[in-house]
């Protein structure tokens, strides 16, 4: 689903890419409100511990930064490379944190697999590094992908800890609010520029991309809770 979101995003104009987090959060919060209402969970949201709320706000601010880095990467590097790099780095980051904080151990083959994946990506792109313009373009995108994975890895760890004290839907609702407030404010300030480029076709692909992220995110948060 995460890869599909990138495919739909590439069909939109570059200047409209940063609308995606707002579109995705708008879709997610509607789904979240429906599920919270059906399961009568509003009391969990209202009574959330203040320290947990603060931690989740911080975590999802990081998550938004990771999403913006992902969008930046997709604009500069082939989608397949971005997707593999960002998620491999995310797994590696979580592995390192779990090793040193939770004292968990991972097998040699697991770590070797991650290293081989990263090495393979750089080997595949070796020829592009010989072409100056393409090399610079790819290297920036790949570096951004690694940074984005690092951000998302830290976010996953923080959210995982927070889910011990709150529900999944409460966490998702807070995530949407953080994104809509922060990125929504940025988009609102650029609304006059967006009017010139944002049409129904653009909104369609942004919505499809956002829906894919919504589905993937809900699965991811549910997996953290299990």
CSV table of C-alpha atoms in Angstrom, one decimal, residues 2-88:
chain,number,residue,atom,x,y,z
A,2,UNK,CA,2.9,2.4,0.8
A,3,UNK,CA,4.4,1.8,-2.6
A,4,UNK,CA,1.0,2.3,-4.3
A,5,UNK,CA,0.7,5.7,-2.6
A,6,UNK,CA,3.9,6.7,-4.3
A,7,UNK,CA,2.7,5.6,-7.7
A,8,UNK,CA,-0.5,7.8,-7.4
A,9,UNK,CA,1.6,10.7,-6.0
A,10,UNK,CA,3.9,10.6,-9.1
A,11,UNK,CA,0.8,11.3,-11.3
A,12,UNK,CA,0.3,14.7,-9.6
A,13,UNK,CA,2.2,17.9,-10.1
A,14,UNK,CA,5.3,18.4,-8.0
A,15,UNK,CA,4.0,21.6,-6.4
A,16,UNK,CA,0.9,19.7,-5.1
A,17,UNK,CA,2.8,16.9,-3.4
A,18,UNK,CA,2.9,18.6,0.0
A,19,UNK,CA,-0.9,18.6,0.1
A,20,UNK,CA,-0.8,14.8,0.5
A,21,UNK,CA,-0.4,14.7,4.3
A,22,UNK,CA,-3.5,16.9,4.7
A,23,UNK,CA,-5.5,14.8,2.3
A,24,UNK,CA,-4.4,11.6,3.9
A,25,UNK,CA,-5.2,12.9,7.4
A,26,UNK,CA,-8.6,14.1,6.3
A,27,UNK,CA,-9.5,10.6,5.1
A,28,UNK,CA,-8.0,8.9,8.1
A,29,UNK,CA,-9.7,11.2,10.7
A,30,UNK,CA,-13.1,10.5,9.1
A,31,UNK,CA,-12.5,6.7,9.3
A,32,UNK,CA,-11.3,7.2,12.9
A,33,UNK,CA,-14.3,9.2,14.0
A,34,UNK,CA,-16.6,6.6,12.6
A,35,UNK,CA,-14.8,3.7,14.3
A,36,UNK,CA,-14.5,5.7,17.6
A,37,UNK,CA,-18.3,6.4,17.5
A,38,UNK,CA,-19.3,2.9,16.6
A,39,UNK,CA,-17.1,1.5,19.5
A,40,UNK,CA,-18.0,4.2,22.0
A,41,UNK,CA,-14.4,5.2,22.6
A,42,UNK,CA,-14.7,8.9,22.9
A,43,UNK,CA,-14.1,8.7,26.7
A,44,UNK,CA,-10.7,7.1,26.1
A,45,UNK,CA,-9.7,10.1,24.0
A,46,UNK,CA,-11.1,12.7,26.5
A,47,UNK,CA,-9.4,11.0,29.5
A,48,UNK,CA,-6.0,10.4,27.9
A,49,UNK,CA,-3.0,10.9,30.2
A,50,UNK,CA,-1.4,14.3,29.6
A,51,UNK,CA,2.2,12.9,29.4
A,52,UNK,CA,1.0,10.3,26.9
A,53,UNK,CA,-0.7,13.0,24.8
A,54,UNK,CA,2.5,15.1,24.8
A,55,UNK,CA,4.6,12.1,23.7
A,56,UNK,CA,2.2,11.2,20.9
A,57,UNK,CA,2.1,14.8,19.7
A,58,UNK,CA,6.0,14.8,19.6
A,59,UNK,CA,6.0,11.4,17.9
A,60,UNK,CA,3.5,12.4,15.2
A,61,UNK,CA,5.3,15.7,14.5
A,62,UNK,CA,8.3,13.4,13.8
A,63,UNK,CA,6.1,11.2,11.6
A,64,UNK,CA,5.0,14.3,9.6
A,65,UNK,CA,8.6,15.2,9.1
A,66,UNK,CA,9.3,11.7,7.8
A,67,UNK,CA,6.3,11.9,5.4
A,68,UNK,CA,7.6,15.2,4.0
A,69,UNK,CA,11.1,13.6,3.5
A,70,UNK,CA,9.4,10.6,1.8
A,71,UNK,CA,7.6,13.0,-0.6
A,72,UNK,CA,10.9,14.9,-1.2
A,73,UNK,CA,12.6,11.5,-2.0
A,74,UNK,CA,9.9,10.3,-4.4
A,75,UNK,CA,10.4,13.4,-6.5
A,76,UNK,CA,14.1,12.7,-7.0
A,77,UNK,CA,14.7,8.9,-6.9
A,78,UNK,CA,12.9,5.9,-8.5
A,79,UNK,CA,10.0,4.8,-6.3
A,80,UNK,CA,11.2,1.3,-5.8
A,81,UNK,CA,14.5,2.4,-4.4
A,82,UNK,CA,12.9,5.0,-2.1
A,83,UNK,CA,10.4,2.4,-0.8
A,84,UNK,CA,13.1,-0.2,-0.1
A,85,UNK,CA,15.6,2.3,1.4
A,86,UNK,CA,13.2,4.1,3.7
A,87,UNK,CA,11.7,0.9,5.1
A,88,UNK,CA,15.0,-1.0,5.4
